[in-house]
Amino acid sequence: MAPLLQLDQVTICFGGLTAVSAVDLRLGPRELVGLIGPNGAGKTTLFNLITGVYPPTRGAIYFDGRPTANLKAHQLVRRGIARTFQNIRLFASMTVFDTVRTAVQVHRTHGLRDALLRGGGFRRAEAEVERQVRELLALFQLDRVRDEPAVGLPYGDQRRLEIVRALATRPRLLLLDEPAAGMNPTEKSELTALIRLLQEKFQIAVLLVEHDMRVVMGICERIVVLDYGVKIADGPPAAVRANPRVIEAYLGEEAAPHA
Amino acid sequence: MNSGAKRYLLLALLAALIVSGFSAYFNRYYLGVAIDVGINIMLAVSLNLINGHTGQFSLGHAGFMAVGGYIAAKFSLLLQPALPPWMQPLIFCAGLLLGGAIAALTGLAVGVPTLRLYGDYLAIVTLGFGEIIRVIFQTSETFGAATGLTGIPNWTHFGWAWSGAAICVFVVTCLVNSTYGRGFIAVKDDEIAASASGINPVRYKVTAFVVGAFFAGVAGGLYAHHKSFLSPTGFDFMKSIDIVVMVILGGMGRTVGVIIAAILLTLLPEYLREFSDYRMILYALLIILIMIARPQGLFTFARRRPDSK
């Protein structure tokens, strides 16, 4: 099958620092891949490259067979790449409902004219958007809090809302940046279930940056390891866990006996 | 709110025209102040779209007002002698729209290069822009240079000013409460998250700037035909500050609060004329106090929250 996402020798330098160095990566449609590595290994930078926040210094990125160079972040969202952030970035003055509505509207932006004239077409489109929002909120159990301010939610719900907002743009590739960070064990197991659910239900590819090995090993079919911007391993969880370079760079010695 | 908003607009327009029909019976001074109030509502609500809803701190609103005012005034002065009196409302309307359109184009020209800037930087650039506009009018012979334009026909009566205000409030409200307009708020809250949700921040910022500039331009045209006289000094930095104070006092992004603030800050200086030298000191203190005590604005009430249980 043709890869959904393809990175060819992607490199980015900030001044003298090479944050990501000649990384090759293939991601199939509906694949769930974990991206791990020590702090500063370039995981988030790789996300920023894929989502068009930075252009790569060298190398090329293809999404769905087409190069993504010169596309801005919001244009890539329309192509089908959505993401969450390591530090939650919700819209501070919006309710839960409006947060998701803002993302759902991406594929049906009206002009100024429609917003002012508010004809039948506009109202139907608006009603359709609202229906989709209700459906998403119900699916992810956020319908109870739909009129609460987004930033007033408990931490775990804020993380979940960020994922729902990303899903609302109807992506084919979802990038999750440390979704389990700061979560308690209950929230973590809920999150694991949620990632499985969304992958099953929406049939999308997921690239997951995560430090919690139980989450990563539990759900990922494949794991990619970065260290100092270089890809040092890429394979099924068992193989990666046994890889001596990965143990040295990231997992540490204790992980070895479990392998 | 779809049909509701349209109904409010029609009611407001009707009320403006009815009151206008009886304007001969009112005290001329009060009527003049009422027209000022209408014009200031337009200025404050349109600036609120830029500063409040979209979060782009602009200090150049008087510049857009000047562009609209001078263009509309010049238009009337050129055409009035040539055309029969019954065409006056047409000339006036066309002049206002032309002034608004050119102000909007100016907004586009200023907005596209500068809206990449954030916060303080944007404020400084728009401040500089406002001063450039003023200096251009101050040195241009066509627009009367330092003396300004005089003898502008006195066409702005109550109905014009308040219809303008009603349309401005309607457009801003509709924009902000649409799928289209939620982009403004998303951009204000978090530009990076907005673009990660598929919103093009530049497009929304420029739209807010252009729509805001348009209404500032129309307000400028109404102002010119109300005072019959335009001078470049009327559009200096202090005028921009006046409008910013209305927005901050009323609450950034809260249209109703901003309307109340615009009314109060037009009436108060009228009643406190003997203290007018201290007005800017008072405004500065007011902003500091509000920012400390009520950053959400004086006239902001708890948001209605439907029962979600």
Coordinates of C-alpha atoms in Angstrom, one line a residue:
Chain A
M1 CA 0.0 0.0 0.0
A2 CA 1.3 3.5 -0.8
P3 CA 2.3 5.4 2.4
L4 CA 0.0 8.1 3.6
L5 CA 3.0 10.0 5.0
Q6 CA 6.5 9.8 3.7
L7 CA 9.6 11.6 5.0
D8 CA 12.7 11.5 2.8
Q9 CA 15.9 12.5 4.5
V10 CA 14.2 15.3 6.4
T11 CA 16.7 17.6 8.1
I12 CA 16.2 20.9 9.9
C13 CA 18.9 23.1 11.4
F14 CA 18.3 26.0 13.7
G15 CA 21.5 28.0 13.4
G16 CA 24.3 25.6 14.2
L17 CA 22.0 23.0 15.8
T18 CA 20.7 20.1 13.7
A19 CA 17.5 19.2 15.5
V20 CA 16.4 16.6 13.1
S21 CA 18.9 14.9 10.9
A22 CA 18.2 12.9 7.7
V23 CA 15.1 11.1 9.0
D24 CA 13.2 8.7 6.8
L25 CA 9.8 7.6 7.8
R26 CA 6.8 5.9 6.2
L27 CA 3.4 5.7 7.7
G28 CA 0.6 3.7 6.1
P29 CA -3.1 4.7 6.3
R30 CA -4.6 3.4 9.5
E31 CA -1.2 2.7 11.0
L32 CA -0.7 3.5 14.7
V33 CA 3.0 4.4 15.3
G34 CA 4.7 5.5 18.4
L35 CA 7.5 8.1 18.3
I36 CA 9.8 7.9 21.4
G37 CA 13.1 9.2 22.4
P38 CA 14.8 11.2 25.2
N39 CA 14.0 14.9 25.8
G40 CA 15.4 17.1 23.1
A41 CA 15.6 14.2 20.6
G42 CA 13.5 16.2 18.1
K43 CA 10.1 14.5 18.4
T44 CA 8.1 17.7 18.6
T45 CA 10.3 19.3 16.0
L46 CA 9.4 16.4 13.7
F47 CA 5.7 17.1 14.4
N48 CA 6.3 20.8 13.6
L49 CA 7.9 19.8 10.3
I50 CA 5.1 17.4 9.3
T51 CA 2.4 20.0 10.2
G52 CA 4.1 22.8 8.3
V53 CA 5.1 25.0 11.2
Y54 CA 8.7 24.9 9.9
P55 CA 9.9 24.0 6.4
P56 CA 12.7 21.4 6.4
T57 CA 16.2 22.7 5.7
R58 CA 16.8 19.6 3.5
G59 CA 14.7 16.6 2.4
A60 CA 11.1 16.4 1.5
I61 CA 7.8 15.4 3.1
Y62 CA 4.9 13.8 1.1
F63 CA 1.4 13.5 2.3
D64 CA -0.9 11.2 0.3
G65 CA 1.7 11.2 -2.4
R66 CA 1.9 15.0 -2.8
P67 CA 4.8 17.2 -1.5
T68 CA 3.8 19.4 1.4
A69 CA 6.5 22.0 0.8
N70 CA 5.2 25.6 0.7
L71 CA 1.9 24.6 2.4
K72 CA 1.1 26.4 5.6
A73 CA -0.2 24.8 8.7
H74 CA -3.8 25.6 8.1
Q75 CA -3.6 24.3 4.5
L76 CA -2.2 21.0 5.7
V77 CA -5.2 20.7 8.1
R78 CA -7.5 20.9 5.1
R79 CA -5.4 18.2 3.4
G80 CA -6.0 16.0 6.4
I81 CA -3.2 16.4 9.0
A82 CA -4.4 17.3 12.5
R83 CA -2.5 17.5 15.7
T84 CA -2.6 18.2 19.4
F85 CA 0.0 20.1 21.4
Q86 CA 2.4 19.1 24.2
N87 CA 1.2 22.1 26.2
I88 CA -2.5 22.2 25.8
R89 CA -3.6 25.0 23.5
L90 CA -7.3 25.5 23.8
F91 CA -9.3 28.6 22.9
A92 CA -9.5 30.4 26.2
S93 CA -12.7 32.4 25.6
M94 CA -14.7 29.6 24.0
T95 CA -17.0 27.0 25.3
V96 CA -16.4 23.3 24.7
F97 CA -19.1 23.4 22.0
D98 CA -17.6 26.4 20.2
T99 CA -14.1 24.9 20.3
V100 CA -15.2 21.9 18.4
R101 CA -17.5 23.9 16.2
T102 CA -14.6 26.1 15.1
A103 CA -12.7 23.0 14.0
V104 CA -15.7 21.4 12.3
Q105 CA -16.3 24.4 10.1
V106 CA -12.9 24.0 8.4
H107 CA -14.3 22.3 5.4
R108 CA -17.3 24.5 5.0
T109 CA -16.1 28.1 5.4
H110 CA -18.7 30.6 4.3
G111 CA -17.9 33.9 2.9
L112 CA -18.7 37.2 4.6
R113 CA -21.8 37.5 2.4
D114 CA -23.3 34.3 3.9
A115 CA -22.5 35.4 7.4
L116 CA -24.4 38.6 6.9
L117 CA -27.4 37.5 4.8
R118 CA -28.0 34.4 6.7
G119 CA -30.1 32.7 4.0
G120 CA -31.5 29.2 4.1
G121 CA -28.2 27.7 2.8
F122 CA -26.3 29.3 5.6
R123 CA -28.7 28.1 8.3
R124 CA -28.7 24.5 6.9
A125 CA -24.9 24.5 6.9
E126 CA -24.8 25.9 10.4
A127 CA -27.3 23.3 11.6
E128 CA -25.2 20.5 9.9
V129 CA -22.1 21.8 11.7
E130 CA -23.9 21.8 15.0
R131 CA -25.1 18.2 14.4
Q132 CA -21.6 17.0 13.8
V133 CA -20.3 18.8 16.9
R134 CA -23.0 17.1 19.1
E135 CA -22.2 13.8 17.6
L136 CA -18.4 14.2 18.4
L137 CA -19.1 15.4 21.9
A138 CA -21.4 12.5 22.6
L139 CA -18.9 10.0 21.3
F140 CA -16.2 11.3 23.5
Q141 CA -18.4 11.9 26.6
L142 CA -18.0 15.7 26.5
D143 CA -21.6 16.4 26.0
R144 CA -22.3 17.0 29.7
V145 CA -19.9 19.9 29.7
R146 CA -20.7 21.3 26.2
D147 CA -21.5 24.8 27.5
E148 CA -18.6 25.1 30.0
P149 CA -15.6 27.2 29.2
A150 CA -13.0 25.0 27.5
V151 CA -10.2 26.0 29.9
G152 CA -12.4 25.3 33.0
L153 CA -12.4 21.6 32.4
P154 CA -10.4 19.1 34.5
Y155 CA -7.0 18.4 33.0
G156 CA -7.8 15.0 31.5
D157 CA -10.9 16.4 29.8
Q158 CA -8.9 19.3 28.4
R159 CA -6.5 16.8 26.8
R160 CA -9.5 14.9 25.4
L161 CA -11.1 18.0 24.1
E162 CA -7.9 18.9 22.2
I163 CA -8.1 15.5 20.6
V164 CA -11.7 16.0 19.7
R165 CA -10.9 19.4 18.2
A166 CA -8.2 17.8 16.1
L167 CA -10.6 15.0 15.0
A168 CA -13.3 17.5 14.1
T169 CA -11.2 18.7 11.2
R170 CA -11.7 15.1 9.8
P171 CA -8.1 14.2 9.4
R172 CA -6.5 11.2 7.8
L173 CA -3.4 11.5 10.0
L174 CA -3.5 12.5 13.6
L175 CA -0.4 13.6 15.5
L176 CA -0.7 13.3 19.2
D177 CA 2.1 15.1 21.2
E178 CA 2.4 13.5 24.6
P179 CA -1.4 13.1 25.2
A180 CA -0.8 11.2 28.5
A181 CA 1.5 13.8 30.0
G182 CA 0.4 14.8 33.5
M183 CA -2.4 12.2 33.6
N184 CA -3.2 9.9 36.5
P185 CA -3.3 6.1 35.9
T186 CA -7.1 6.1 35.4
E187 CA -7.0 8.9 32.9
K188 CA -4.1 7.1 31.1
S189 CA -6.0 3.9 30.7
E190 CA -9.1 5.9 29.5
L191 CA -6.8 7.6 27.0
T192 CA -5.5 4.3 25.7
A193 CA -9.0 3.2 25.1
L194 CA -9.8 6.5 23.5
I195 CA -6.9 6.3 21.0
R196 CA -8.0 2.7 20.1
L197 CA -11.6 3.9 19.7
L198 CA -10.7 6.8 17.5
Q199 CA -8.4 4.8 15.3
E200 CA -11.1 2.1 14.8
K201 CA -14.0 4.4 14.4
F202 CA -12.4 7.0 12.2
Q203 CA -10.0 4.7 10.3
I204 CA -7.1 7.1 10.5
A205 CA -3.4 6.9 10.9
V206 CA -2.0 8.0 14.2
L207 CA 1.6 9.1 15.1
L208 CA 2.0 9.3 18.9
V209 CA 4.7 11.0 20.9
E210 CA 4.6 9.6 24.4
H211 CA 6.9 9.0 27.3
D212 CA 4.7 6.6 29.1
M213 CA 6.0 3.2 27.9
R214 CA 3.0 1.3 29.0
V215 CA 0.7 3.5 26.8
V216 CA 3.1 3.3 23.8
M217 CA 3.9 -0.5 24.1
G218 CA 0.2 -1.2 24.7
I219 CA -1.3 0.3 21.6
C220 CA 1.4 0.9 19.0
E221 CA 1.9 -1.5 16.2
R222 CA 5.3 0.0 15.4
I223 CA 7.7 2.2 17.2
V224 CA 10.2 4.7 15.9
V225 CA 13.0 5.9 18.2
L226 CA 14.8 9.3 17.8
D227 CA 18.0 10.3 19.5
Y228 CA 19.8 13.6 18.9
G229 CA 17.6 14.1 15.8
V230 CA 18.6 10.8 14.3
K231 CA 16.4 7.8 13.8
I232 CA 18.0 4.9 15.7
A233 CA 15.3 2.3 15.5
D234 CA 12.0 1.5 13.7
G235 CA 10.1 -1.7 14.2
P236 CA 7.5 -3.6 16.2
P237 CA 7.5 -2.9 20.0
A238 CA 9.2 -6.2 21.0
A239 CA 12.1 -5.6 18.6
V240 CA 12.5 -2.0 19.7
R241 CA 12.5 -2.9 23.4
A242 CA 15.3 -5.4 22.8
N243 CA 17.4 -3.1 20.6
P244 CA 20.6 -2.3 22.5
R245 CA 20.9 1.2 21.1
V246 CA 17.4 2.1 22.3
I247 CA 18.1 0.7 25.7
E248 CA 21.3 2.7 26.0
A249 CA 19.8 6.0 24.6
Y250 CA 16.4 5.9 26.2
L251 CA 14.8 2.9 27.9
G252 CA 17.7 2.2 30.4
E253 CA 18.9 -1.1 31.7
E254 CA 15.9 -2.1 33.7
A255 CA 13.8 -2.4 30.6
A256 CA 16.0 -5.1 29.2
P257 CA 14.9 -8.1 31.3
H258 CA 11.3 -7.6 30.3
A259 CA 12.2 -7.8 26.6
Chain B
M1 CA -30.2 34.7 16.5
N2 CA -30.5 34.5 12.7
S3 CA -33.8 36.1 12.0
G4 CA -33.7 37.8 15.5
A5 CA -30.7 39.9 14.5
K6 CA -32.4 41.0 11.3
R7 CA -35.5 42.0 13.2
Y8 CA -33.4 44.1 15.6
L9 CA -31.7 45.8 12.7
L10 CA -35.0 46.7 11.1
L11 CA -36.4 48.0 14.4
A12 CA -33.3 50.1 15.1
L13 CA -33.4 51.6 11.6
L14 CA -37.1 52.3 11.9
A15 CA -36.6 53.9 15.3
A16 CA -33.7 56.0 14.0
L17 CA -35.9 57.3 11.1
I18 CA -38.9 58.0 13.3
V19 CA -36.9 60.0 15.8
S20 CA -35.2 61.7 12.9
G21 CA -38.6 62.7 11.5
F22 CA -39.3 64.6 14.7
S23 CA -35.9 66.1 15.0
A24 CA -37.1 69.6 14.3
Y25 CA -38.8 69.5 17.8
F26 CA -35.7 68.7 19.7
N27 CA -33.1 71.0 21.2
R28 CA -30.4 71.4 18.6
Y29 CA -27.6 71.0 21.0
Y30 CA -28.9 67.7 22.4
L31 CA -29.6 66.5 18.9
G32 CA -26.0 67.3 18.0
V33 CA -24.7 65.3 21.0
A34 CA -27.0 62.4 20.0
I35 CA -25.4 62.4 16.5
D36 CA -22.0 62.3 18.1
V37 CA -23.1 59.4 20.2
G38 CA -24.2 57.5 17.1
I39 CA -20.9 58.2 15.3
N40 CA -18.9 57.1 18.3
I41 CA -20.8 53.9 18.7
M42 CA -19.8 53.1 15.1
L43 CA -16.2 53.9 15.8
A44 CA -16.0 51.9 19.0
V45 CA -17.9 48.9 17.8
S46 CA -15.8 48.7 14.6
L47 CA -12.6 49.0 16.6
N48 CA -13.9 46.4 18.9
L49 CA -14.0 43.9 16.0
I50 CA -10.2 44.5 15.5
N51 CA -9.0 45.0 19.1
G52 CA -11.6 43.0 21.0
H53 CA -12.8 40.1 19.0
T54 CA -9.7 39.5 16.9
G55 CA -7.2 40.7 19.5
Q56 CA -5.1 42.8 17.2
F57 CA -4.3 45.9 19.1
S58 CA -4.7 48.8 16.7
L59 CA -4.0 52.4 17.6
G60 CA -4.8 53.8 14.1
H61 CA -8.5 54.0 14.0
A62 CA -8.6 57.8 13.7
G63 CA -6.5 57.4 10.6
F64 CA -9.2 55.3 8.9
M65 CA -11.8 57.7 10.1
A66 CA -9.8 60.6 8.6
V67 CA -9.6 58.8 5.2
G68 CA -13.3 58.2 5.1
G69 CA -14.1 61.7 6.4
Y70 CA -11.9 63.6 3.9
I71 CA -13.0 61.5 0.9
A72 CA -16.7 61.8 1.6
A73 CA -16.4 65.5 2.3
K74 CA -14.4 66.2 -0.8
F75 CA -17.0 64.2 -2.8
S76 CA -19.9 66.2 -1.5
L77 CA -18.0 69.5 -2.0
L78 CA -17.3 68.6 -5.6
L79 CA -20.7 67.3 -6.6
Q80 CA -23.1 69.4 -4.6
P81 CA -22.9 72.5 -6.8
A82 CA -23.3 70.5 -10.0
L83 CA -26.3 68.4 -9.1
P84 CA -29.9 69.3 -8.2
P85 CA -30.8 69.4 -4.4
W86 CA -33.1 66.3 -4.6
M87 CA -30.0 64.2 -5.3
Q88 CA -28.4 65.2 -2.0
P89 CA -29.1 62.0 -0.1
L90 CA -27.7 60.0 -3.1
I91 CA -24.5 62.0 -3.2
F92 CA -24.2 61.7 0.6
C93 CA -24.8 58.0 0.6
A94 CA -22.4 57.4 -2.3
G95 CA -19.8 59.7 -0.6
L96 CA -20.1 57.7 2.6
L97 CA -19.7 54.4 0.9
L98 CA -16.8 55.7 -1.2
G99 CA -15.1 57.0 1.9
G100 CA -15.7 53.7 3.7
A101 CA -14.4 51.7 0.7
I102 CA -11.2 53.8 0.4
A103 CA -10.7 53.5 4.2
A104 CA -11.2 49.7 3.8
L105 CA -8.6 49.6 1.0
T106 CA -6.2 51.6 3.2
G107 CA -6.9 49.0 5.9
L108 CA -6.0 46.2 3.4
A109 CA -2.8 48.0 2.4
V110 CA -1.8 48.5 6.0
G111 CA -3.0 45.2 7.2
V112 CA -1.4 42.8 4.8
P113 CA 2.2 43.7 5.6
T114 CA 1.7 44.6 9.3
L115 CA -0.6 41.8 10.6
R116 CA 2.4 39.5 10.9
L117 CA 3.3 41.5 13.9
Y118 CA 2.1 40.7 17.4
G119 CA 0.8 42.9 20.2
D120 CA 2.9 45.9 21.0
Y121 CA 4.6 45.9 17.6
L122 CA 1.3 46.1 15.8
A123 CA 0.2 48.8 18.1
I124 CA 3.2 50.9 17.3
V125 CA 2.9 50.4 13.5
T126 CA -0.8 51.3 13.5
L127 CA 0.0 54.4 15.6
G128 CA 2.6 55.4 13.1
F129 CA 0.2 54.8 10.2
G130 CA -2.4 57.0 11.8
E131 CA 0.1 59.8 12.1
I132 CA 1.2 59.4 8.5
I133 CA -2.4 59.7 7.3
R134 CA -2.9 62.8 9.3
V135 CA 0.3 64.4 8.0
I136 CA -0.7 63.5 4.4
F137 CA -4.0 65.4 4.8
Q138 CA -2.2 68.2 6.6
T139 CA 0.2 68.8 3.7
S140 CA -2.2 68.1 0.8
E141 CA -3.5 71.3 -0.8
T142 CA -6.4 69.4 -2.3
F143 CA -7.7 68.6 1.2
G144 CA -7.2 72.1 2.5
A145 CA -3.8 71.4 4.1
A146 CA -3.5 72.7 7.7
T147 CA -6.7 74.7 7.5
G148 CA -8.7 71.7 6.7
L149 CA -12.0 71.5 4.7
T150 CA -14.7 74.0 5.4
G151 CA -18.3 74.5 4.2
I152 CA -19.0 70.8 4.0
P153 CA -22.8 70.4 3.7
N154 CA -24.5 69.7 7.0
W155 CA -26.3 66.6 5.9
T156 CA -25.8 64.2 8.8
H157 CA -29.0 64.2 10.8
F158 CA -30.0 61.8 13.5
G159 CA -31.4 59.2 11.1
W160 CA -28.1 58.9 9.2
A161 CA -25.9 58.6 12.2
W162 CA -28.0 56.1 14.1
S163 CA -28.8 54.0 11.0
G164 CA -25.0 53.8 10.4
A165 CA -24.6 52.7 14.0
A166 CA -27.3 50.1 13.7
I167 CA -25.9 48.6 10.5
C168 CA -22.4 48.6 12.0
V169 CA -23.6 46.8 15.2
F170 CA -25.6 44.3 13.0
V171 CA -22.7 43.5 10.8
V172 CA -20.2 43.0 13.6
T173 CA -22.6 40.9 15.6
C174 CA -23.5 38.7 12.7
L175 CA -19.8 38.2 11.8
V176 CA -18.8 37.3 15.3
N177 CA -21.7 34.9 15.7
S178 CA -21.1 32.9 12.6
T179 CA -19.0 29.9 11.7
Y180 CA -17.0 32.4 9.7
G181 CA -16.6 34.8 12.6
R182 CA -15.6 32.3 15.2
G183 CA -12.3 32.4 13.4
F184 CA -11.7 35.9 14.8
I185 CA -12.0 34.6 18.4
A186 CA -9.9 31.6 17.7
V187 CA -7.1 33.8 16.3
K188 CA -7.3 36.1 19.4
D189 CA -7.2 33.1 21.8
D190 CA -4.3 31.2 20.2
E191 CA -3.0 31.8 16.7
I192 CA -1.0 28.5 16.6
A193 CA -4.0 26.4 17.8
A194 CA -6.2 28.3 15.3
S195 CA -4.0 27.4 12.4
A196 CA -3.8 23.8 13.7
S197 CA -7.6 23.8 13.4
G198 CA -7.5 24.9 9.8
I199 CA -8.0 28.6 10.3
N200 CA -5.8 31.0 8.3
P201 CA -4.9 33.6 10.8
V202 CA -3.8 36.2 8.3
R203 CA -7.0 36.0 6.4
Y204 CA -9.1 36.6 9.5
K205 CA -7.0 39.4 10.8
V206 CA -7.1 41.2 7.5
T207 CA -10.8 40.7 7.3
A208 CA -11.3 42.2 10.7
F209 CA -9.0 45.1 9.8
V210 CA -10.8 45.8 6.5
V211 CA -14.3 45.6 7.9
G212 CA -13.3 47.7 10.9
A213 CA -11.6 50.3 8.7
F214 CA -14.7 50.4 6.4
F215 CA -17.0 51.4 9.3
A216 CA -14.5 53.9 10.7
G217 CA -14.4 55.4 7.2
V218 CA -18.2 55.7 7.1
A219 CA -18.2 57.2 10.6
G220 CA -15.6 59.7 9.4
G221 CA -17.9 60.7 6.5
L222 CA -20.8 61.1 8.9
Y223 CA -18.6 63.2 11.3
A224 CA -17.5 65.5 8.4
H225 CA -21.1 66.2 7.4
H226 CA -22.1 66.7 11.0
K227 CA -19.4 69.3 11.9
S228 CA -19.3 70.8 8.4
F229 CA -15.6 71.3 9.0
L230 CA -12.6 68.9 9.0
S231 CA -9.2 69.7 10.3
P232 CA -6.2 67.3 10.4
T233 CA -5.7 67.9 14.1
G234 CA -9.1 66.3 14.8
F235 CA -7.7 63.0 13.7
D236 CA -4.6 62.9 15.8
F237 CA -3.4 60.2 18.1
M238 CA -5.7 61.4 20.9
K239 CA -8.7 60.6 18.8
S240 CA -7.5 57.0 18.4
I241 CA -7.0 56.8 22.1
D242 CA -10.5 58.1 22.8
I243 CA -11.9 55.2 20.8
V244 CA -9.6 52.7 22.4
V245 CA -10.7 53.9 25.8
M246 CA -14.3 53.2 24.8
V247 CA -13.4 49.6 23.9
I248 CA -11.4 48.9 27.0
L249 CA -14.0 50.5 29.3
G250 CA -16.8 48.6 27.7
G251 CA -14.9 45.3 27.6
M252 CA -12.8 44.0 24.8
G253 CA -15.0 41.8 22.6
R254 CA -18.3 42.7 24.3
T255 CA -20.4 44.7 21.9
V256 CA -23.1 45.7 24.4
G257 CA -20.5 47.0 26.9
V258 CA -18.7 48.9 24.2
I259 CA -21.9 50.6 23.1
I260 CA -22.7 51.7 26.7
A261 CA -19.1 52.9 27.0
A262 CA -19.3 54.9 23.8
I263 CA -22.5 56.6 25.0
L264 CA -21.0 57.4 28.4
L265 CA -17.7 58.7 27.0
T266 CA -19.5 60.9 24.6
L267 CA -21.9 62.4 27.2
L268 CA -19.5 62.8 30.1
P269 CA -17.1 65.2 28.3
E270 CA -20.1 67.3 27.3
Y271 CA -21.2 67.7 30.9
L272 CA -17.7 68.2 32.2
R273 CA -16.6 70.8 29.7
E274 CA -14.9 73.0 32.3
F275 CA -12.5 70.1 33.1
S276 CA -11.7 69.2 29.5
D277 CA -8.0 70.0 30.0
Y278 CA -7.8 67.0 32.4
R279 CA -9.6 64.6 30.2
M280 CA -6.6 62.7 29.0
I281 CA -5.3 62.4 32.6
L282 CA -8.6 61.0 33.6
Y283 CA -8.7 58.5 30.7
A284 CA -5.2 57.3 31.6
L285 CA -6.2 56.8 35.2
L286 CA -9.4 55.1 34.1
I287 CA -7.5 52.6 31.9
I288 CA -5.1 51.8 34.7
L289 CA -7.8 51.3 37.2
I290 CA -9.9 49.1 34.9
M291 CA -6.9 47.0 33.9
I292 CA -6.3 46.4 37.6
A293 CA -9.8 46.0 38.9
R294 CA -11.9 44.8 36.0
P295 CA -9.9 43.7 33.0
Q296 CA -13.0 42.3 31.4
G297 CA -14.5 45.8 31.1
L298 CA -16.9 47.8 33.3
F299 CA -20.1 46.7 31.6
T300 CA -19.5 43.0 31.2
F301 CA -22.0 40.8 32.8
A302 CA -21.6 37.1 33.6
R303 CA -22.1 35.2 30.4
R304 CA -25.5 33.5 30.2
R305 CA -24.8 29.9 30.6
P306 CA -27.6 27.5 29.5
D307 CA -28.4 24.8 32.0
S308 CA -26.2 21.9 31.1
K309 CA -27.1 19.5 33.7

